[in-house]
mmCIF file of N, CA and C in Angstrom:
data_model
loop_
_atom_site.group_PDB
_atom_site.id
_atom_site.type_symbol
_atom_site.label_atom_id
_atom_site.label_comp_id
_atom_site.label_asym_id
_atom_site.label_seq_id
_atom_site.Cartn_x
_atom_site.Cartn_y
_atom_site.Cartn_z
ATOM 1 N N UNK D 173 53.475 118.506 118.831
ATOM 2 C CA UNK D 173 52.230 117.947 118.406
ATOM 3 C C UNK D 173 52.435 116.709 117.548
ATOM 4 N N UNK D 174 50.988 115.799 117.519
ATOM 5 C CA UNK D 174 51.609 114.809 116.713
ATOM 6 C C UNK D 174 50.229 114.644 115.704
ATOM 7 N N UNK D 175 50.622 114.323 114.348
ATOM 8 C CA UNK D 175 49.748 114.313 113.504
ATOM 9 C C UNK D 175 48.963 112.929 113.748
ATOM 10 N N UNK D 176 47.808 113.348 113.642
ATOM 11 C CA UNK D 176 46.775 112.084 114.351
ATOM 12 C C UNK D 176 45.889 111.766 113.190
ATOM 13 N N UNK D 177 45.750 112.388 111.619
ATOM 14 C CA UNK D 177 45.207 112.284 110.877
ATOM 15 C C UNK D 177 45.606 113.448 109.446
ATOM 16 N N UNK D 178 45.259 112.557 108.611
ATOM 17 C CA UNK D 178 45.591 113.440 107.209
ATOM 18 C C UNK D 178 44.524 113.771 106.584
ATOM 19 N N UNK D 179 43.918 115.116 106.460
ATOM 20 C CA UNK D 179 42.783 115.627 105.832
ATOM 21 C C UNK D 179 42.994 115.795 104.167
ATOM 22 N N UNK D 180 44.335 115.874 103.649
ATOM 23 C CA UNK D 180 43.925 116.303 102.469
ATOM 24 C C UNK D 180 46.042 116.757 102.287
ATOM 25 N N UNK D 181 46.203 116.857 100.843
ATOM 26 C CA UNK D 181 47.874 116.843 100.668
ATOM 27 C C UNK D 181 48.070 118.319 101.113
ATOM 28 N N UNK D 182 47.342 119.250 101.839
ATOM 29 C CA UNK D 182 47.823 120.350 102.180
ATOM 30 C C UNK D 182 47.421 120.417 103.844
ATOM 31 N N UNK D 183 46.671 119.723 104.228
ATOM 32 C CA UNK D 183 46.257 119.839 105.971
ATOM 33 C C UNK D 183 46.367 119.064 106.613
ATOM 34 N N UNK D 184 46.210 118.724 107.862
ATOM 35 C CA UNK D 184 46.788 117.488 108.666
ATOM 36 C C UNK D 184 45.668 117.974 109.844
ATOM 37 N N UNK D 185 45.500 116.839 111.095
ATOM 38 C CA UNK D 185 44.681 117.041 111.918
ATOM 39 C C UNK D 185 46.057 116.741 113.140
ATOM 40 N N UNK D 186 46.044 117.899 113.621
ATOM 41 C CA UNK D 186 47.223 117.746 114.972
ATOM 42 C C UNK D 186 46.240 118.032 116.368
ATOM 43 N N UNK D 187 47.634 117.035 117.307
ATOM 44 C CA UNK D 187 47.264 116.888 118.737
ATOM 45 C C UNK D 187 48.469 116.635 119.717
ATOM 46 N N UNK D 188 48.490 117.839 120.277
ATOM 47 C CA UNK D 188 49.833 117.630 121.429
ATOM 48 C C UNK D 188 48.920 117.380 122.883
ATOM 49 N N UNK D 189 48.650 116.638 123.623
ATOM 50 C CA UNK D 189 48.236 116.556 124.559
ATOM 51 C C UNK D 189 49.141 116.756 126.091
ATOM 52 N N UNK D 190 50.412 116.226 125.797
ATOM 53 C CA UNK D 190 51.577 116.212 126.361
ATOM 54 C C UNK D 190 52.400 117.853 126.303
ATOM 55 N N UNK D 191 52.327 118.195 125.318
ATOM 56 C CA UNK D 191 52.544 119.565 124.955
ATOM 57 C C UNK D 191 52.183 120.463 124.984
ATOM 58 N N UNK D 192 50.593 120.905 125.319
ATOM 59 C CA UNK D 192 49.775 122.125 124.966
ATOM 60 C C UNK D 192 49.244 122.258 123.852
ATOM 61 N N UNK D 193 49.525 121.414 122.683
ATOM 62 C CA UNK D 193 49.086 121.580 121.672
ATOM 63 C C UNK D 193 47.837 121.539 121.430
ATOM 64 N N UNK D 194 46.572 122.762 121.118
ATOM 65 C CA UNK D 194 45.212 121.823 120.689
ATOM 66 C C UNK D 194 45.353 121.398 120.078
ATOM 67 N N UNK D 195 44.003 120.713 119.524
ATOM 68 C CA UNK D 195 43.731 119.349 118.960
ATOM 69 C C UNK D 195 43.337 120.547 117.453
ATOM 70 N N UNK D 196 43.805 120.665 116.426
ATOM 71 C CA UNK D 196 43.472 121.291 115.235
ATOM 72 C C UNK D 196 43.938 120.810 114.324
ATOM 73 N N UNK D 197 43.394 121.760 113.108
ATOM 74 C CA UNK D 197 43.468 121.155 111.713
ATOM 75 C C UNK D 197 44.652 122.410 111.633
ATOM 76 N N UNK D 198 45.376 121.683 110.723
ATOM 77 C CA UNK D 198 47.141 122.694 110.768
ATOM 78 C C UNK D 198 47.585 122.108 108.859
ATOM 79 N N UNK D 199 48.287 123.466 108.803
ATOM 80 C CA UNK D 199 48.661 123.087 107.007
ATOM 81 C C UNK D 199 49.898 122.651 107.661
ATOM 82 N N UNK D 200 50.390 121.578 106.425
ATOM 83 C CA UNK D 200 51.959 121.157 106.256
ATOM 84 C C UNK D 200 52.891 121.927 105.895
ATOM 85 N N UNK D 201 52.719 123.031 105.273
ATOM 86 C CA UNK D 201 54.392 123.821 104.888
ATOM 87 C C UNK D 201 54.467 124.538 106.596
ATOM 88 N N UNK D 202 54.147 124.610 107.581
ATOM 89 C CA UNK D 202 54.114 125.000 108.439
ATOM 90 C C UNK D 202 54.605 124.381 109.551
ATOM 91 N N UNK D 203 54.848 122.971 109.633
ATOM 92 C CA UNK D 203 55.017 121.850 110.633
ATOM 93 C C UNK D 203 56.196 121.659 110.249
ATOM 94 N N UNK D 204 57.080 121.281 111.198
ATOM 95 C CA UNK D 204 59.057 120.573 111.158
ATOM 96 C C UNK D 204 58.158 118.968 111.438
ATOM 97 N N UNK D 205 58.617 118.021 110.488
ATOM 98 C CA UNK D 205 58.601 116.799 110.429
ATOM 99 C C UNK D 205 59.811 116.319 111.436
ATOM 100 N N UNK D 206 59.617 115.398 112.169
ATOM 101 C CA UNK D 206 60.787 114.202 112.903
ATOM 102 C C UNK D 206 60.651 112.680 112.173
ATOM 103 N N UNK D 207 61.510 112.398 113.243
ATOM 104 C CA UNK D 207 61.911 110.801 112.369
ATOM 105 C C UNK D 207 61.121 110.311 114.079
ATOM 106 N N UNK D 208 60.296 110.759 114.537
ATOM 107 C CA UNK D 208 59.767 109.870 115.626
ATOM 108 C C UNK D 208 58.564 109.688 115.351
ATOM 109 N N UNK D 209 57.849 108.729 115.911
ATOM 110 C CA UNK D 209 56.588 108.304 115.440
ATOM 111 C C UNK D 209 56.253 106.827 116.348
ATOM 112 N N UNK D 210 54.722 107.470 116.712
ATOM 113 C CA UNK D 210 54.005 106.596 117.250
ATOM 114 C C UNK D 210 52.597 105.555 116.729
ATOM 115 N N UNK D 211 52.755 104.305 117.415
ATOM 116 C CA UNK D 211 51.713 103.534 116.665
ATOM 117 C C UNK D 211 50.590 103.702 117.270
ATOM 118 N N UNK D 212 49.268 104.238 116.383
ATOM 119 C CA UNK D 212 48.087 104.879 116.658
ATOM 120 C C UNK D 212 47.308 104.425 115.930
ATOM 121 N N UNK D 213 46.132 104.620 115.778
ATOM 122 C CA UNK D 213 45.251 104.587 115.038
ATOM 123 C C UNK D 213 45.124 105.767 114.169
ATOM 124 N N UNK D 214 43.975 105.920 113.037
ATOM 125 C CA UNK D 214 44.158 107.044 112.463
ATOM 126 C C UNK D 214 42.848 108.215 112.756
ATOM 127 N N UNK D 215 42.662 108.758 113.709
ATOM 128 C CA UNK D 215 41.919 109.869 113.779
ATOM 129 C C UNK D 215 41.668 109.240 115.549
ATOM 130 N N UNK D 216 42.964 109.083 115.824
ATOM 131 C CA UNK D 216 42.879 108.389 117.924
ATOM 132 C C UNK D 216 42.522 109.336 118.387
ATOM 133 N N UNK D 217 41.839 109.500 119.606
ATOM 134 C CA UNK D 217 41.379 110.372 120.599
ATOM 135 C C UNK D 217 42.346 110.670 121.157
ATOM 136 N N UNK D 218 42.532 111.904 122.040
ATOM 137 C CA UNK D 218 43.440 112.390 122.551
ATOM 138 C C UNK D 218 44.184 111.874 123.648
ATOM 139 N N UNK D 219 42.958 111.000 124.773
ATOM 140 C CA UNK D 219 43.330 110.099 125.991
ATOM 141 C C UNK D 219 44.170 108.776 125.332
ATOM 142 N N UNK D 220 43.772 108.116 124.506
ATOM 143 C CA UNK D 220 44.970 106.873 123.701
ATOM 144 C C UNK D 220 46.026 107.968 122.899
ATOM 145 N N UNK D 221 46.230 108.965 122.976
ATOM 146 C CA UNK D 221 47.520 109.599 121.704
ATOM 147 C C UNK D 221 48.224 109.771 123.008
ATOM 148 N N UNK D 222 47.993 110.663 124.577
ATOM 149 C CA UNK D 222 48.411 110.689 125.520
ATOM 150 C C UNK D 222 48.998 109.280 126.528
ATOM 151 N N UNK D 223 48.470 107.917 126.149
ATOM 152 C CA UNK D 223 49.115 106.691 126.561
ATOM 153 C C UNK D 223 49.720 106.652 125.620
ATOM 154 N N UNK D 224 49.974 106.595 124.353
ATOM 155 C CA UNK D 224 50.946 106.116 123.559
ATOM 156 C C UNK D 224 52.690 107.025 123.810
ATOM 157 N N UNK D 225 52.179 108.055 123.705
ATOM 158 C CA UNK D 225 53.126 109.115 123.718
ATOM 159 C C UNK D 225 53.864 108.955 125.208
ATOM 160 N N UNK D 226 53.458 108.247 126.272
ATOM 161 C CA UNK D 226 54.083 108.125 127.998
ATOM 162 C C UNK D 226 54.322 106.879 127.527
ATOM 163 N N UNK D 227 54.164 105.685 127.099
ATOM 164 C CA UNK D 227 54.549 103.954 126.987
ATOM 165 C C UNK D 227 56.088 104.199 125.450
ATOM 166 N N UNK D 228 55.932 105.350 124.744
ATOM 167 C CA UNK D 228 57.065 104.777 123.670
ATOM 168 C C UNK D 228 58.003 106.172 124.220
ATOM 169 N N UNK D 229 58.061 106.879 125.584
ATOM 170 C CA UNK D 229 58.819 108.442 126.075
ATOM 171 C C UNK D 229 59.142 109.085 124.912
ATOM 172 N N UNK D 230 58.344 109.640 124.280
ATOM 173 C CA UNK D 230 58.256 110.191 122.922
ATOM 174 C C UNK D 230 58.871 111.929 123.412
ATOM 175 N N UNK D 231 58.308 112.412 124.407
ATOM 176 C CA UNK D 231 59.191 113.811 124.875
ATOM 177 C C UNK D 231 60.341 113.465 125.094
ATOM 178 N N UNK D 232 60.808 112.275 125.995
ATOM 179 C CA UNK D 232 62.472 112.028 125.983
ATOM 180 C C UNK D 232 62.742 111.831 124.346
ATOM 181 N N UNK D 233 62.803 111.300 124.143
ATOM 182 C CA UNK D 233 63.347 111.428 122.358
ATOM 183 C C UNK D 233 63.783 112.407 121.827
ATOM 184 N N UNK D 234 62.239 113.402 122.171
ATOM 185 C CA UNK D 234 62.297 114.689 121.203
ATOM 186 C C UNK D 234 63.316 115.605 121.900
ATOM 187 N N UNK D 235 63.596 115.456 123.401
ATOM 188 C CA UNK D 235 64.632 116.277 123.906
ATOM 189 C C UNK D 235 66.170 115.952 123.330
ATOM 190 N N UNK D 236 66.149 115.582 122.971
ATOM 191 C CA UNK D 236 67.635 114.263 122.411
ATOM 192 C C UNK D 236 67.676 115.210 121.134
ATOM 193 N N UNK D 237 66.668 115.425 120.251
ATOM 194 C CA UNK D 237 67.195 116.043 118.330
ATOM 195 C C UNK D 237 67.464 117.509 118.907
ATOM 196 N N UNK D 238 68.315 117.878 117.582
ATOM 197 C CA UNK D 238 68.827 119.062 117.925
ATOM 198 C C UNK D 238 67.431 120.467 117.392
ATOM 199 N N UNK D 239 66.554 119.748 116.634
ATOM 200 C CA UNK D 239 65.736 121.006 116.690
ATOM 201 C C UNK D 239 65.039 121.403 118.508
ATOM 202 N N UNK D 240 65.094 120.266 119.071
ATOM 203 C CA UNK D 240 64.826 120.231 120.347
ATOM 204 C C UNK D 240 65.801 121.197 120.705
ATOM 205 N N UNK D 241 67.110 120.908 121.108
ATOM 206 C CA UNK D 241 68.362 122.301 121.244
ATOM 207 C C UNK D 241 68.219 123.437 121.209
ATOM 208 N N UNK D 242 67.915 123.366 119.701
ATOM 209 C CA UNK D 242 67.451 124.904 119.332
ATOM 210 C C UNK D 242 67.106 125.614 120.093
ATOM 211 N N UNK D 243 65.727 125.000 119.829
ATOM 212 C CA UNK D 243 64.117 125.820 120.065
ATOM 213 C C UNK D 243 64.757 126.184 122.065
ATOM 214 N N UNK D 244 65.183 125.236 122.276
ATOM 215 C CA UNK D 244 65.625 125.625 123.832
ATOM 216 C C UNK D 244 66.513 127.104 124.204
ATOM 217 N N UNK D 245 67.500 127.452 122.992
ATOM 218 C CA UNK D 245 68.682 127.939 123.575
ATOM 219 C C UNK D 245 68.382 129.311 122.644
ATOM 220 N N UNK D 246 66.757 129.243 121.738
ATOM 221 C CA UNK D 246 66.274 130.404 121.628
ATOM 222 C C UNK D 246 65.352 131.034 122.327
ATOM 223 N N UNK D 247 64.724 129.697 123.243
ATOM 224 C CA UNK D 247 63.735 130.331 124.488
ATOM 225 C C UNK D 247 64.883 131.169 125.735
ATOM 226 N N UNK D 248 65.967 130.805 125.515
ATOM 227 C CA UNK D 248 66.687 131.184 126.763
ATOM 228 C C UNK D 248 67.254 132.930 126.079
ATOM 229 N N UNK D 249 67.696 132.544 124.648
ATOM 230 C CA UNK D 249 68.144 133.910 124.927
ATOM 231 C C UNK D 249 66.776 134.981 124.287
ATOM 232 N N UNK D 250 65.402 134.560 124.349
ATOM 233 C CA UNK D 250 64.375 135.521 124.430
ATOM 234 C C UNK D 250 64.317 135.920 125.675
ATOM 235 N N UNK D 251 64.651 134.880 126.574
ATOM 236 C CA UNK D 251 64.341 136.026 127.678
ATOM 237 C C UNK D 251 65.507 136.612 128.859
ATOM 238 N N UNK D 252 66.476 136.734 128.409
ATOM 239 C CA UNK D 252 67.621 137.440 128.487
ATOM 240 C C UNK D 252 67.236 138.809 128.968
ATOM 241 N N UNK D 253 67.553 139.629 129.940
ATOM 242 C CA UNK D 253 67.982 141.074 129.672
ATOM 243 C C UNK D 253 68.625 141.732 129.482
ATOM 244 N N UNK D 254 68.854 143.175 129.259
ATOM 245 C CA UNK D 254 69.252 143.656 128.775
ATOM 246 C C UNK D 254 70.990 143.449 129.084
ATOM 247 N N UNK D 255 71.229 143.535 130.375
ATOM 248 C CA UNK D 255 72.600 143.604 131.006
ATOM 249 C C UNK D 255 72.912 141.622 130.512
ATOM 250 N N UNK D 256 71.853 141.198 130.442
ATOM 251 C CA UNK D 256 72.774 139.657 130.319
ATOM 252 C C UNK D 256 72.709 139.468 128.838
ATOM 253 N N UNK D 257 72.200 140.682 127.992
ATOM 254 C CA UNK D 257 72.957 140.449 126.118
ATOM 255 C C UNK D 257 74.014 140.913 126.616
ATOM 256 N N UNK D 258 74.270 142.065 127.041
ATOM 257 C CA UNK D 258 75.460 142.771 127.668
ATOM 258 C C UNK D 258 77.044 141.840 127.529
ATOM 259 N N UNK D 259 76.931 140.843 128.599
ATOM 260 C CA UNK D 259 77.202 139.674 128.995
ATOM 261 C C UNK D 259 77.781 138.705 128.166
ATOM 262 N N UNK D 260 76.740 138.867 127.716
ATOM 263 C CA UNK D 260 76.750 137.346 126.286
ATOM 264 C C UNK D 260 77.436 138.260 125.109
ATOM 265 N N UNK D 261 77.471 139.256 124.629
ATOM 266 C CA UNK D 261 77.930 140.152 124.008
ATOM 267 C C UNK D 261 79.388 140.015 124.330
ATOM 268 N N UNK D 262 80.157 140.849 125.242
ATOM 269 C CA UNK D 262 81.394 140.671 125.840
ATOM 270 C C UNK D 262 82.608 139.487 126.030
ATOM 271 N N UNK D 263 81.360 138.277 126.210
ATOM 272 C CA UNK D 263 82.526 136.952 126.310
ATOM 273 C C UNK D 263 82.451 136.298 124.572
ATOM 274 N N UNK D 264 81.374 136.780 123.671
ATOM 275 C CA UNK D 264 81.787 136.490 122.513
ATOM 276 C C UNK D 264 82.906 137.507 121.971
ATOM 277 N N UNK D 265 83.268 138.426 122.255
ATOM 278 C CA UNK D 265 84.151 139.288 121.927
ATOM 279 C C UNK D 265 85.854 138.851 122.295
ATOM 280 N N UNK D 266 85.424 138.091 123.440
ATOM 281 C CA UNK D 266 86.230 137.881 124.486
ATOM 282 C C UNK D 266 86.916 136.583 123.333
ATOM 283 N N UNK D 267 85.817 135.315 123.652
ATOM 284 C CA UNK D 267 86.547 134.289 122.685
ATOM 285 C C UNK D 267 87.012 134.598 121.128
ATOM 286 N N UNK D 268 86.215 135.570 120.651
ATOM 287 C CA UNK D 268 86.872 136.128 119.203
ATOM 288 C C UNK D 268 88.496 136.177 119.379
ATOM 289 N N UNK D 269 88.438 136.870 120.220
ATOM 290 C CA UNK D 269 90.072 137.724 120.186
ATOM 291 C C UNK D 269 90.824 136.344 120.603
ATOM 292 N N UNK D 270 90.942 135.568 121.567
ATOM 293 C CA UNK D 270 91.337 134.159 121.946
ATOM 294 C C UNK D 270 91.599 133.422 120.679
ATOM 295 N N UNK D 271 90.790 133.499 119.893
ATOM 296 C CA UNK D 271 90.763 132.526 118.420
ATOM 297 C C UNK D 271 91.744 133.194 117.398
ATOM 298 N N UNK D 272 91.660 134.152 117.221
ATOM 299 C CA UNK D 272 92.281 135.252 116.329
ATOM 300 C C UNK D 272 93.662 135.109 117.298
ATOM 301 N N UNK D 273 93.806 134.860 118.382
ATOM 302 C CA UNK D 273 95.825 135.380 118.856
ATOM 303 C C UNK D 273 96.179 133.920 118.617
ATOM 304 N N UNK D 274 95.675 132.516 119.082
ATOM 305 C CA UNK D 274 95.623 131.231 118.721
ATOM 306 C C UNK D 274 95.944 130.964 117.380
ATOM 307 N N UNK D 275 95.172 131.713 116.518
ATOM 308 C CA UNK D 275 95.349 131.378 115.096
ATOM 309 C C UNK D 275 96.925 131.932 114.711
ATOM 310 N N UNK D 276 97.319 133.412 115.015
ATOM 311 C CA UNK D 276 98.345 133.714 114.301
ATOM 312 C C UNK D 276 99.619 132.580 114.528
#
C-alpha cells in the first residue's frame, strides 16, 4: 500500500490499488516504512496512484528489498505440508552435521 495522505501523527490514509490494498485510514505503528516513494499529489485518487505506481515499476522495486524476501519465503513455508516440514526438517539436520564435521 502506499500512503496517499496524512490524517493526523498517529493515522495515515492508505491505498494499494496494484496490491489489493483498500483504500483506508490505517495507524502508523502498524505499517513497515520503505525508502520507495512516488510523486503524487496529496489525497490522489486511486486511478492517478495506479499510473504513477506502473510509470516509476514501483512493484519491481519492492520485489528487489529484502522485506519483500521475507514476506515471500514465509508465504511459502505457510503453506508447506506436513511431509514437506518433514523435508525441510531433515536437510536442515542434514547441513547441521556437514557444518559441525567441516568445522572440526
Amino acid at each position: 500500500g502506499v500512503i496517499v495522505d496524512i490524517l493526523d501523527e498517529n493515522r495515515v490514509l492508505l491505498d494499494g490499488p496494484t496490491t489489493g490494498v483498500a483504500r483506508e485510514v490505517y495507524p502508523l505503528k502498524r505499517l513497515y516504512l520503505t525508502g520507495l516513494k512516488v510523486s503524487i499529489l496529496r489525497g490522489a485518487r486511486t486511478k492517478t496512484l495506479r499510473k504513477a505506481l506502473e510509470n516509476n515499476d514501483i512493484s519491481e522495486k519492492w520485489e528487489k528489498t529484502s522485506k519483500a524476501k521475507k514476506q515471500a519465503i514465509k508465504m511459502k513455508r505457510s503453506s508447506l505440508n506436513d511431509y514437506d516440514r518433514f523435508v525441510v526438517s531433515n536437510l536442515k539436520r542434514r547441513r547441521a552435521f556437514e557444518l559441525r564435521r567441516k568445522a572440526k
